Amino acid sequence: MTSTPKRKTPEELRSHRWYGAKDLRSFGHRSRTAQMGYHRSDYAGKPVIAIINTWSDINPCHGHFRQRAEEVKRGIWQAGGFPVEMPAMSLSEPFQKPTTMLYRNLLALETEELLRSYPADGCVLMGGCDKTTPALLMGAISMNLPSIFLPAGPMLRGDYKGQFLGSGSDTWKYWAELRAGNLSEADWQGVEDGIARSPGHCMTMGTASTMTSTVEAMGLTLPGAASIPAADSRHAQMASLTGKRIVEMVWEDLKLSDVLTPASYDNGVVTALALSGSTNAIVHMVALARRSGFELPLARYDELARGTPVLANVRPSGQYLMEDFFYAGGLRALLRELGDLVDTSQRCVNGHSLAENIEGAQTYNADVIRPRSNPLLAADGLAVLRGNLAPDGAVIKPPAATPALLVHTGPALVFDDYNDMNARIDDPDLDVTADSVLVLRNAGPQGAPGMPEWGQLPIPKKLLAQGVRDMVRLSDARMSGTSYGACVLHIAPESYVGGPLALIRTGDLIQLDVPARQLNVLISNDEMATRRALWVAPPPKFERGFGAIYLKHVSQADKGCDFDFLETLPVKDVGANVSASNGEPEIH
Ligand code: FES
């Protein structure tokens, strides 16, 4: 006989401390809720569900989130909950400067504090555009309430002159052709008009698709949620079902810590690898795991990469787009194809195991979602490099690189920072050949700051004219998940804090050997020590404001770029004392 899981009583709800007490403060909460037009029967004894919505007028990837929030609320009302929408900063990838990564931890902090300071019993996290997914989850993991993620869904395929266009990937491609003189301004404008033609996040396997798929594989969404295009009516249905489910999760007291285990993190990593997902996912997964109190070292990523085939034939590593991936069966089909490479005993937010959630999933196009017997790549969707240039690691995405460049030795051409690179890269007199190794420094977590996606250094114009389309490039920056090329990224420690990248000079020979997982500069240890003694630390980039907080507390890429004071500290739920008299919210 199976026992019925214990369910919370209304008096055990966290929100009961705000609404259920018979004191002056709860009078204030109830009277102010009445001010918003709600009768006490709308909320009394019901779970209060915070909907953390990253909609804004400046985030096109979340353009549908205003409406989706209404659909989430519909589900919450129907299931007997009380929805409360709470806007949070949007982190709009195309608009926010210098990079949304500078603000990922700020959204994480905002999410955690919204949940802590208001009467939330559970939450729906609405995100998708690159950093929003990890940020929302980092905050929610630290708060550890029942939480479910609602992915924004990919936008429709881009279209120009009957050709499908992929976010980012085709931007880089056509930009190179424009610079090489092979594309007219009119065609470039046509690409501009057609590449993003619906709400939703980038529809290549960029960071957004990688992260939403990864968190679905970790059990944090309803099954199949991450693959549904934003414009598809099934996305609206999924939003409503998500609202229904979170209410039950509160009664069941199913928290993120009940779902997230080392095995579920491994499932996330394997999924990201099988998708040939964005290198950015590594930084985010490390940060998420550390919030959960688990170490996810780069070595574990590399170990899993060696045994995981790439099955998703999606750009930039493959041919298709997320809309095709959805029609081919979506993530559930891919997870089923992965078979014993994922631990399907893991529990998911819908209360079922991953095995139950992918049962019956089918692949409808075996070219888009490949079987393990016919992978796009047998292994090594990502590789972690070490050597005297990257003592704490660096990453490269082999399937996005020209194979011949994966083992390469060439002379460094060093750019001191992004402005230096922009000033010189297209100089006709630049001393560069296709064998050169382009090096960008001061582009890491502190140096840029914010570790922007500058890692796909542009090919010098004079080489583009010669037909060169890929070169070995090194940096402590990140790279868009929609980018491609032989780009070594996330070099740690970064140059700004004195990592070896700060010490190399133009002309030094750089040796990249991806099969051996090595990245070295061919100079002696003595020479390295001499240069180190001469190195002078650059001044801080910020003296005040959030930037100053960021510089003081951000960790290096191999540690996830989280703030030291947010990583694994035990979270104290100050809401527990909300009706006490000291340090409490004011009565208004
Ligand atoms: Fe939002 Fe790419 S710009 S996901």
Coordinates of C-alpha atoms and ligand atoms in Angstrom, one line a residue:
M1 CA 0.0 0.0 0.0
T2 CA 1.5 3.4 -1.0
S3 CA 1.2 6.2 1.5
T4 CA -0.3 9.5 0.6
P5 CA 2.3 12.2 0.6
K6 CA 1.8 14.8 3.3
R7 CA 0.2 17.9 2.1
K8 CA 0.5 21.3 3.6
T9 CA -2.4 22.8 5.5
P10 CA -3.5 26.4 4.8
E11 CA -2.1 27.4 8.2
E12 CA 1.3 26.0 7.1
L13 CA 1.5 28.3 4.1
R14 CA 4.3 30.9 4.2
S15 CA 1.7 33.5 3.2
H16 CA -0.4 32.7 6.3
R17 CA 2.1 34.7 8.2
W18 CA 1.1 37.7 6.2
Y19 CA -2.6 37.0 5.8
G20 CA -3.7 34.6 8.4
A21 CA -2.5 36.2 11.7
K22 CA -4.8 38.2 13.8
D23 CA -2.7 41.3 14.4
L24 CA -2.2 44.8 13.3
R25 CA 0.3 44.0 10.5
S26 CA -1.9 41.3 8.9
F27 CA -4.7 43.8 9.0
G28 CA -2.5 46.0 6.9
H29 CA -1.8 43.2 4.4
R30 CA -5.5 42.4 4.1
S31 CA -6.7 45.9 3.8
R32 CA -4.1 46.7 1.1
T33 CA -5.1 43.6 -0.8
A34 CA -8.7 44.7 -0.6
Q35 CA -7.5 48.1 -2.0
M36 CA -6.4 46.1 -5.1
G37 CA -9.9 44.9 -5.6
Y38 CA -9.6 41.4 -4.1
H39 CA -12.1 40.0 -1.6
R40 CA -10.7 37.9 1.2
S41 CA -12.3 34.9 -0.4
D42 CA -9.9 35.4 -3.4
Y43 CA -6.9 34.6 -1.3
A44 CA -7.8 33.3 2.2
G45 CA -6.2 29.9 2.7
K46 CA -4.8 29.8 -0.8
P47 CA -1.2 29.5 -2.0
V48 CA 0.1 32.9 -3.1
I49 CA 2.0 32.3 -6.3
A50 CA 4.6 34.9 -7.3
I51 CA 4.9 35.2 -11.1
I52 CA 8.4 36.6 -11.6
N53 CA 8.0 38.2 -15.1
T54 CA 11.0 39.5 -17.0
W55 CA 8.8 41.2 -19.6
S56 CA 9.8 44.7 -20.8
D57 CA 9.2 46.9 -23.7
I58 CA 12.9 46.5 -24.6
N59 CA 13.1 42.7 -24.6
P60 CA 11.7 41.4 -27.9
C61 CA 12.4 37.8 -26.8
H62 CA 9.8 38.2 -24.1
G63 CA 7.3 40.3 -26.1
H64 CA 4.6 37.7 -25.4
F65 CA 5.2 37.5 -21.7
R66 CA 2.5 40.1 -20.8
Q67 CA -0.1 37.8 -22.3
R68 CA 1.6 34.7 -21.1
A69 CA 1.5 36.0 -17.5
E70 CA -2.3 36.2 -17.9
E71 CA -2.4 32.6 -19.0
V72 CA -0.3 31.6 -16.1
K73 CA -2.7 33.4 -13.8
R74 CA -5.7 31.6 -15.4
G75 CA -4.1 28.3 -14.5
I76 CA -3.3 29.5 -10.9
W77 CA -6.9 30.7 -10.3
Q78 CA -8.3 27.5 -11.7
A79 CA -6.2 25.4 -9.4
G80 CA -7.2 27.4 -6.4
G81 CA -4.2 29.7 -6.0
F82 CA -3.8 33.5 -5.7
P83 CA -1.5 34.8 -8.5
V84 CA 0.7 37.9 -7.9
E85 CA 2.7 39.1 -10.8
M86 CA 6.1 40.6 -9.8
P87 CA 8.1 42.3 -12.6
A88 CA 11.8 41.8 -12.5
M89 CA 14.6 43.3 -14.6
S90 CA 14.5 42.0 -18.1
L91 CA 18.2 41.5 -19.2
S92 CA 17.5 42.1 -22.9
E93 CA 20.4 40.5 -24.7
P94 CA 20.3 42.6 -27.8
F95 CA 20.1 46.0 -26.0
Q96 CA 21.8 45.9 -22.7
K97 CA 25.4 47.2 -22.6
P98 CA 28.1 46.3 -22.0
T99 CA 26.6 42.9 -21.6
T100 CA 23.7 41.2 -19.8
M101 CA 26.2 39.0 -18.0
L102 CA 27.2 42.0 -15.9
Y103 CA 23.6 42.0 -14.5
R104 CA 22.9 38.3 -14.3
N105 CA 23.7 38.2 -10.6
L106 CA 21.6 41.3 -10.0
L107 CA 18.5 39.6 -11.4
A108 CA 19.4 36.6 -9.3
L109 CA 19.6 38.8 -6.3
E110 CA 16.4 40.5 -7.2
T111 CA 14.6 37.2 -7.7
E112 CA 15.7 35.9 -4.3
E113 CA 14.8 39.0 -2.5
L114 CA 11.4 39.4 -4.2
L115 CA 10.6 35.9 -3.0
R116 CA 11.9 36.4 0.4
S117 CA 10.4 39.8 1.2
Y118 CA 6.9 39.2 -0.2
P119 CA 4.3 36.6 0.9
A120 CA 5.2 34.0 -1.8
D121 CA 4.4 30.3 -1.2
G122 CA 5.7 29.3 -4.6
C123 CA 6.7 30.9 -7.9
V124 CA 6.6 30.7 -11.6
L125 CA 9.8 32.0 -13.2
M126 CA 9.3 33.5 -16.7
G127 CA 12.5 33.7 -18.6
G128 CA 14.3 32.6 -21.7
C129 CA 16.5 35.4 -23.2
D130 CA 20.0 34.2 -22.4
K131 CA 20.9 35.3 -18.8
T132 CA 17.3 35.4 -17.6
T133 CA 17.1 31.6 -17.2
P134 CA 20.1 31.1 -15.0
A135 CA 19.5 34.3 -13.1
L136 CA 15.9 33.5 -12.2
L137 CA 16.9 30.0 -11.1
M138 CA 20.0 31.1 -9.2
G139 CA 17.8 33.3 -7.1
A140 CA 15.0 30.7 -6.7
I141 CA 17.5 28.0 -5.8
S142 CA 18.8 30.2 -3.0
M143 CA 15.3 30.9 -1.7
N144 CA 14.2 27.3 -2.2
L145 CA 10.5 27.7 -2.5
P146 CA 8.4 25.4 -4.7
S147 CA 9.3 26.9 -8.1
I148 CA 8.6 26.1 -11.8
F149 CA 10.3 27.6 -14.8
L150 CA 8.3 28.8 -17.8
P151 CA 10.5 29.1 -20.9
A152 CA 9.9 31.8 -23.4
G153 CA 10.1 29.5 -26.3
P154 CA 12.1 30.1 -29.5
M155 CA 10.9 32.6 -32.1
L156 CA 9.9 31.3 -35.6
R157 CA 12.5 30.7 -38.2
G158 CA 13.9 33.8 -39.9
D159 CA 13.1 34.2 -43.5
Y160 CA 14.7 36.1 -46.4
K161 CA 14.1 35.3 -50.1
G162 CA 12.9 31.8 -49.3
Q163 CA 16.0 31.0 -47.1
F164 CA 15.7 30.2 -43.5
L165 CA 17.7 32.5 -41.3
G166 CA 19.1 31.6 -37.9
S167 CA 19.5 34.2 -35.0
G168 CA 23.0 35.3 -34.6
S169 CA 24.6 32.6 -36.8
D170 CA 23.3 34.1 -40.0
T171 CA 24.0 37.6 -38.7
W172 CA 27.7 36.7 -38.3
K173 CA 27.7 34.9 -41.7
Y174 CA 26.1 37.7 -43.7
W175 CA 28.1 40.4 -41.9
A176 CA 31.3 38.6 -43.0
E177 CA 30.0 38.5 -46.5
L178 CA 29.1 42.2 -46.4
R179 CA 32.6 43.1 -45.2
A180 CA 34.1 40.9 -47.9
G181 CA 32.1 42.8 -50.5
N182 CA 29.9 39.8 -51.4
L183 CA 26.5 41.2 -50.2
S184 CA 24.6 44.3 -51.2
E185 CA 23.3 46.8 -48.7
A186 CA 19.7 46.0 -49.9
D187 CA 20.3 42.3 -49.2
W188 CA 21.7 43.1 -45.8
Q189 CA 18.6 45.2 -45.0
G190 CA 16.4 42.3 -46.1
V191 CA 18.2 40.0 -43.7
E192 CA 17.7 42.7 -41.0
D193 CA 14.0 42.8 -41.6
G194 CA 13.4 39.0 -41.8
I195 CA 15.8 37.4 -39.3
A196 CA 13.6 38.0 -36.2
R197 CA 9.9 38.0 -37.1
S198 CA 8.0 36.8 -34.0
P199 CA 8.3 37.0 -30.2
G200 CA 10.5 34.4 -28.6
H201 CA 14.2 33.9 -27.9
C202 CA 16.9 33.1 -30.5
M203 CA 15.9 30.0 -32.5
T204 CA 19.4 28.7 -33.1
M205 CA 21.0 26.6 -30.4
G206 CA 22.3 29.7 -28.7
T207 CA 22.4 30.3 -25.0
A208 CA 18.7 30.7 -24.7
S209 CA 17.7 27.4 -26.3
T210 CA 20.5 25.6 -24.6
M211 CA 19.6 26.9 -21.1
T212 CA 15.8 26.4 -21.4
S213 CA 16.4 22.9 -22.7
T214 CA 18.9 22.1 -20.1
V215 CA 16.7 23.2 -17.2
E216 CA 13.8 21.1 -18.7
A217 CA 16.2 18.1 -18.7
M218 CA 16.9 18.9 -15.0
G219 CA 13.2 18.6 -14.3
L220 CA 12.4 22.3 -13.7
T221 CA 9.7 22.8 -16.4
L222 CA 6.7 20.9 -17.5
P223 CA 7.7 18.1 -20.0
G224 CA 8.2 19.4 -23.5
A225 CA 7.9 23.1 -22.5
A226 CA 11.3 24.3 -23.7
S227 CA 10.9 23.4 -27.4
I228 CA 7.5 25.0 -28.1
P229 CA 7.8 28.1 -30.3
A230 CA 6.7 31.2 -28.5
A231 CA 4.1 32.0 -31.2
D232 CA 2.5 28.5 -31.1
S233 CA -0.8 28.3 -29.3
R234 CA 0.5 25.3 -27.4
H235 CA 2.9 27.7 -25.7
A236 CA -0.1 29.5 -24.2
Q237 CA -1.6 26.2 -23.1
M238 CA 1.7 25.3 -21.5
A239 CA 1.7 28.6 -19.6
S240 CA -1.7 27.9 -18.2
L241 CA -0.7 24.3 -17.2
T242 CA 2.4 25.7 -15.5
G243 CA 0.1 27.9 -13.4
K244 CA -2.0 25.0 -12.5
R245 CA 0.9 22.9 -11.5
I246 CA 2.7 25.3 -9.2
V247 CA -0.3 25.5 -7.0
E248 CA -0.1 21.7 -6.5
M249 CA 3.6 21.9 -5.9
V250 CA 3.0 24.3 -3.0
W251 CA 0.5 21.9 -1.4
E252 CA 3.0 19.1 -1.9
D253 CA 5.9 21.3 -0.7
L254 CA 8.0 20.2 -3.7
K255 CA 10.9 22.5 -3.5
L256 CA 13.9 23.0 -5.9
S257 CA 16.1 21.2 -3.5
D258 CA 13.9 18.1 -3.9
V259 CA 14.5 18.1 -7.6
L260 CA 18.0 19.3 -8.0
T261 CA 20.6 16.6 -7.3
P262 CA 24.2 16.0 -8.7
A263 CA 22.5 13.5 -11.1
S264 CA 20.0 16.1 -12.4
Y265 CA 22.9 18.5 -13.0
D266 CA 24.7 15.8 -14.9
N267 CA 21.5 15.3 -16.9
G268 CA 21.5 19.0 -17.7
V269 CA 25.2 18.9 -18.8
V270 CA 24.6 15.8 -21.0
T271 CA 21.6 17.5 -22.6
A272 CA 23.5 20.7 -23.3
L273 CA 26.3 18.6 -24.9
A274 CA 23.9 16.5 -27.0
L275 CA 22.4 19.7 -28.3
S276 CA 25.9 21.1 -29.1
G277 CA 24.8 23.9 -26.9
S278 CA 26.3 27.2 -26.1
T279 CA 29.6 27.4 -24.2
N280 CA 27.9 30.0 -22.0
A281 CA 25.9 27.1 -20.4
I282 CA 29.1 26.0 -18.7
V283 CA 29.4 29.2 -16.7
H284 CA 25.7 29.2 -15.8
M285 CA 25.6 25.5 -14.9
V286 CA 28.6 25.9 -12.6
A287 CA 26.9 28.9 -10.9
L288 CA 23.6 27.0 -10.6
A289 CA 25.3 24.0 -9.1
R290 CA 27.2 26.1 -6.6
R291 CA 23.9 27.7 -5.5
S292 CA 22.6 24.2 -4.9
G293 CA 25.7 23.5 -2.8
F294 CA 27.3 21.2 -5.4
E295 CA 30.6 21.5 -7.2
L296 CA 30.4 21.1 -11.0
P297 CA 34.1 21.4 -12.0
L298 CA 35.0 22.0 -15.6
A299 CA 36.7 18.5 -15.5
R300 CA 33.2 17.0 -15.1
Y301 CA 32.0 18.8 -18.1
D302 CA 34.9 17.5 -20.2
E303 CA 34.4 14.0 -18.9
L304 CA 30.7 14.0 -19.9
A305 CA 31.6 15.5 -23.2
R306 CA 33.9 12.6 -24.1
G307 CA 30.9 10.2 -23.8
T308 CA 28.1 12.3 -25.1
P309 CA 27.2 12.3 -28.8
V310 CA 25.8 15.4 -30.5
L311 CA 22.3 14.5 -31.6
A312 CA 20.6 17.8 -32.3
N313 CA 21.2 18.9 -35.9
V314 CA 20.6 22.6 -35.1
R315 CA 22.6 25.7 -36.1
P316 CA 25.3 26.8 -35.4
S317 CA 26.8 23.3 -35.2
G318 CA 24.1 21.8 -37.4
Q319 CA 21.6 22.7 -40.1
Y320 CA 18.2 23.2 -38.7
L321 CA 16.5 25.6 -36.3
M322 CA 14.4 25.2 -33.1
E323 CA 11.1 25.3 -34.9
D324 CA 12.3 22.2 -36.9
F325 CA 13.5 20.7 -33.6
F326 CA 10.0 21.1 -32.1
Y327 CA 8.3 19.5 -35.2
A328 CA 10.8 16.7 -35.0
G329 CA 9.7 15.7 -31.5
G330 CA 11.4 18.3 -29.3
L331 CA 13.5 17.8 -26.3
R332 CA 11.5 14.8 -25.0
A333 CA 12.5 12.9 -28.1
L334 CA 16.1 13.9 -27.8
L335 CA 16.1 12.8 -24.1
R336 CA 14.6 9.5 -25.2
E337 CA 17.3 9.1 -27.8
L338 CA 20.0 9.7 -25.2
G339 CA 18.8 6.5 -23.4
D340 CA 21.1 5.5 -20.6
L341 CA 23.2 8.6 -20.9
V342 CA 20.7 10.4 -18.7
D343 CA 19.5 9.3 -15.3
T344 CA 15.8 9.0 -15.9
S345 CA 15.1 8.2 -12.2
Q346 CA 15.4 11.9 -11.4
R347 CA 12.3 13.6 -10.1
C348 CA 10.8 16.5 -12.0
V349 CA 8.6 19.5 -10.9
N350 CA 5.5 17.8 -12.2
G351 CA 6.0 15.1 -9.6
H352 CA 7.0 12.4 -12.1
S353 CA 10.3 10.9 -12.9
L354 CA 12.1 11.9 -16.1
A355 CA 11.5 8.4 -17.4
E356 CA 7.7 8.9 -17.0
N357 CA 8.0 12.3 -18.7
I358 CA 9.7 11.1 -21.8
E359 CA 7.7 7.9 -22.1
G360 CA 6.1 7.7 -25.5
A361 CA 8.2 10.5 -27.0
Q362 CA 8.9 9.9 -30.7
T363 CA 11.3 11.4 -33.2
Y364 CA 9.5 12.5 -36.4
N365 CA 12.5 13.6 -38.3
A366 CA 15.7 11.6 -37.7
D367 CA 17.8 14.1 -39.5
V368 CA 17.0 16.8 -37.1
I369 CA 17.1 14.7 -33.9
R370 CA 19.6 12.0 -34.7
P371 CA 19.6 8.5 -33.2
R372 CA 22.7 7.5 -31.2
S373 CA 23.6 5.2 -34.1
N374 CA 23.9 8.2 -36.5
P375 CA 25.0 11.2 -34.4
L376 CA 26.1 14.5 -35.8
L377 CA 29.3 14.1 -33.9
A378 CA 30.3 11.0 -31.8
A379 CA 31.5 13.1 -28.8
D380 CA 33.2 16.3 -27.8
G381 CA 30.4 18.8 -28.2
L382 CA 32.7 20.9 -25.9
A383 CA 36.2 20.6 -24.7
V384 CA 37.9 21.9 -21.7
L385 CA 41.5 23.0 -22.2
R386 CA 44.4 23.5 -19.8
G387 CA 48.0 24.4 -20.1
N388 CA 50.3 27.3 -19.2
L389 CA 47.9 29.8 -20.8
A390 CA 44.9 28.5 -18.9
P391 CA 45.9 27.0 -15.5
D392 CA 42.2 27.1 -14.4
G393 CA 40.8 26.1 -17.7
A394 CA 39.4 27.4 -21.0
V395 CA 36.7 26.0 -23.3
I396 CA 36.2 25.5 -27.0
K397 CA 33.3 24.2 -29.0
P398 CA 34.9 21.8 -31.5
P399 CA 31.9 21.2 -33.7
A400 CA 31.6 25.0 -34.3
A401 CA 35.3 25.2 -35.4
T402 CA 37.1 24.3 -38.7
P403 CA 38.4 20.8 -38.0
A404 CA 41.9 21.6 -39.3
L405 CA 42.3 24.3 -36.7
L406 CA 41.8 22.1 -33.7
V407 CA 45.5 21.3 -33.7
H408 CA 47.3 24.4 -34.6
T409 CA 50.5 26.3 -33.8
G410 CA 50.8 30.0 -34.8
P411 CA 52.2 33.4 -33.8
A412 CA 50.1 35.5 -31.5
L413 CA 48.6 38.8 -32.6
V414 CA 47.7 40.4 -29.4
F415 CA 45.0 43.1 -28.8
D416 CA 45.1 44.6 -25.4
D417 CA 41.4 45.3 -25.2
Y418 CA 38.2 45.5 -27.3
N419 CA 38.9 49.1 -28.4
D420 CA 42.4 48.2 -29.5
M421 CA 41.0 45.3 -31.5
N422 CA 38.4 47.5 -33.2
A423 CA 41.0 50.1 -34.0
R424 CA 43.4 47.8 -35.7
I425 CA 41.6 44.6 -36.9
D426 CA 40.8 46.0 -40.4
D427 CA 44.0 47.9 -40.9
P428 CA 45.4 46.9 -44.3
D429 CA 48.9 47.0 -42.9
L430 CA 48.1 44.6 -40.0
D431 CA 50.8 42.0 -39.9
V432 CA 48.5 38.9 -39.9
T433 CA 48.1 35.7 -41.9
A434 CA 45.6 32.9 -41.7
D435 CA 48.1 31.1 -39.4
S436 CA 48.1 33.9 -36.9
V437 CA 46.4 33.4 -33.5
L438 CA 44.2 36.4 -32.7
V439 CA 44.4 37.2 -28.9
L440 CA 42.0 39.5 -27.1
R441 CA 42.6 40.2 -23.4
N442 CA 40.9 42.3 -20.8
A443 CA 37.6 40.9 -21.9
G444 CA 36.9 38.7 -18.9
P445 CA 34.6 38.9 -15.8
Q446 CA 36.5 41.9 -14.3
G447 CA 38.5 43.1 -17.3
A448 CA 35.7 44.0 -19.7
P449 CA 33.9 43.9 -17.2
G450 CA 31.1 41.4 -17.3
M451 CA 32.8 38.9 -19.6
P452 CA 30.9 40.0 -22.8
E453 CA 30.5 37.9 -25.9
W454 CA 33.5 39.2 -27.7
G455 CA 35.2 35.9 -28.1
Q456 CA 34.4 35.4 -31.7
L457 CA 37.0 38.0 -32.8
P458 CA 36.3 39.3 -36.3
I459 CA 38.5 37.9 -39.1
P460 CA 40.7 40.8 -40.4
K461 CA 39.2 42.3 -43.5
K462 CA 42.3 41.7 -45.6
L463 CA 42.0 37.9 -44.8
L464 CA 38.3 37.9 -45.5
A465 CA 39.1 39.2 -49.0
Q466 CA 41.5 36.2 -49.4
G467 CA 38.6 33.8 -48.5
V468 CA 39.7 33.1 -44.9
R469 CA 36.6 32.4 -42.7
D470 CA 38.0 30.9 -39.6
M471 CA 41.1 31.4 -37.5
V472 CA 42.3 30.3 -34.0
R473 CA 41.2 33.0 -31.6
L474 CA 41.8 33.2 -27.8
S475 CA 40.2 35.4 -25.1
D476 CA 39.0 35.5 -21.6
A477 CA 35.6 36.6 -23.0
R478 CA 32.5 34.5 -23.7
M479 CA 31.0 33.9 -27.2
S480 CA 27.4 34.0 -28.2
G481 CA 26.0 30.5 -28.5
T482 CA 25.0 31.4 -32.0
S483 CA 28.6 32.0 -33.0
Y484 CA 31.1 29.7 -34.5
G485 CA 34.8 29.4 -35.2
A486 CA 38.0 28.1 -33.6
C487 CA 37.5 30.4 -30.6
V488 CA 39.1 29.5 -27.3
L489 CA 37.0 31.1 -24.6
H490 CA 36.7 31.7 -20.8
I491 CA 40.5 31.5 -20.3
A492 CA 41.0 31.5 -16.5
P493 CA 42.3 33.2 -14.6
E494 CA 41.5 36.2 -16.8
S495 CA 44.2 38.6 -18.0
Y496 CA 42.8 41.5 -15.9
V497 CA 43.7 39.8 -12.7
G498 CA 47.2 38.8 -14.0
G499 CA 46.4 35.4 -15.7
P500 CA 49.0 34.2 -18.2
L501 CA 47.0 35.8 -21.0
A502 CA 48.2 39.1 -19.7
L503 CA 51.8 38.1 -20.3
I504 CA 51.8 36.9 -23.9
R505 CA 53.2 39.2 -26.6
T506 CA 52.6 39.5 -30.3
G507 CA 54.9 36.9 -32.0
D508 CA 54.8 34.3 -29.2
L509 CA 54.0 30.9 -30.6
I510 CA 50.6 29.6 -29.3
Q511 CA 49.9 25.9 -29.4
L512 CA 46.4 24.6 -29.5
D513 CA 45.8 20.9 -29.3
V514 CA 42.1 20.1 -28.7
P515 CA 42.4 16.3 -28.8
A516 CA 45.1 16.6 -26.1
R517 CA 43.0 19.3 -24.3
Q518 CA 46.1 21.6 -24.3
L519 CA 46.6 25.3 -24.7
N520 CA 50.1 26.7 -24.3
V521 CA 52.3 29.6 -25.1
L522 CA 55.7 28.3 -26.2
I523 CA 57.9 30.3 -23.9
S524 CA 60.0 29.2 -20.9
N525 CA 58.9 29.3 -17.3
D526 CA 61.7 31.8 -16.7
E527 CA 60.5 34.1 -19.4
M528 CA 57.0 33.8 -18.0
A529 CA 58.3 34.8 -14.6
T530 CA 60.2 37.7 -15.9
R531 CA 57.2 39.1 -17.7
R532 CA 55.0 38.5 -14.6
A533 CA 57.4 40.6 -12.5
L534 CA 57.0 43.5 -15.0
W535 CA 53.2 43.2 -15.1
V536 CA 51.2 46.1 -13.6
A537 CA 47.6 45.6 -12.5
P538 CA 45.2 47.9 -14.4
P539 CA 43.0 50.3 -12.4
P540 CA 39.5 49.2 -11.4
K541 CA 36.8 49.9 -14.0
F542 CA 34.3 51.1 -11.5
E543 CA 34.7 53.2 -8.3
R544 CA 31.0 53.2 -7.3
G545 CA 27.6 51.7 -7.9
F546 CA 26.7 48.2 -8.9
G547 CA 29.8 48.0 -11.0
A548 CA 31.9 48.4 -7.9
I549 CA 30.0 45.7 -6.1
Y550 CA 30.4 43.5 -9.1
L551 CA 34.2 43.9 -9.3
K552 CA 34.6 43.2 -5.6
H553 CA 32.7 40.0 -5.5
V554 CA 32.5 38.3 -8.9
S555 CA 34.3 34.9 -9.3
Q556 CA 36.3 33.7 -12.3
A557 CA 34.7 31.8 -15.2
D558 CA 35.6 28.4 -13.9
K559 CA 33.7 29.2 -10.7
G560 CA 30.6 30.4 -12.5
C561 CA 31.0 34.2 -12.2
D562 CA 28.7 34.3 -9.2
F563 CA 29.1 36.7 -6.3
D564 CA 31.1 35.2 -3.5
F565 CA 28.4 36.2 -0.9
L566 CA 25.6 34.6 -2.9
E567 CA 27.1 31.2 -3.6
T568 CA 26.3 28.6 -1.0
L569 CA 25.5 30.6 2.1
P570 CA 22.5 29.1 4.0
V571 CA 19.4 31.2 3.2
K572 CA 17.6 32.6 6.1
D573 CA 13.9 33.0 5.5
V574 CA 13.2 36.3 7.1
G575 CA 9.6 35.9 6.1
A576 CA 9.3 33.6 9.1
N577 CA 9.4 36.6 11.4
V578 CA 7.2 38.9 9.4
S579 CA 4.7 39.4 12.1
A580 CA 7.2 40.1 14.8
S581 CA 7.8 43.7 15.9
N582 CA 11.4 44.3 15.2
G583 CA 12.8 45.1 11.7
E584 CA 9.5 44.5 10.0
P585 CA 7.8 46.1 7.0
E586 CA 6.2 49.3 7.8
I587 CA 2.4 49.5 8.1
H588 CA 1.0 51.8 5.4
Ligands
FES1 FE1 17.1 37.1 -26.5 FE2 19.0 35.9 -28.2 S1 18.5 38.0 -28.0 S2 17.7 35.0 -26.7

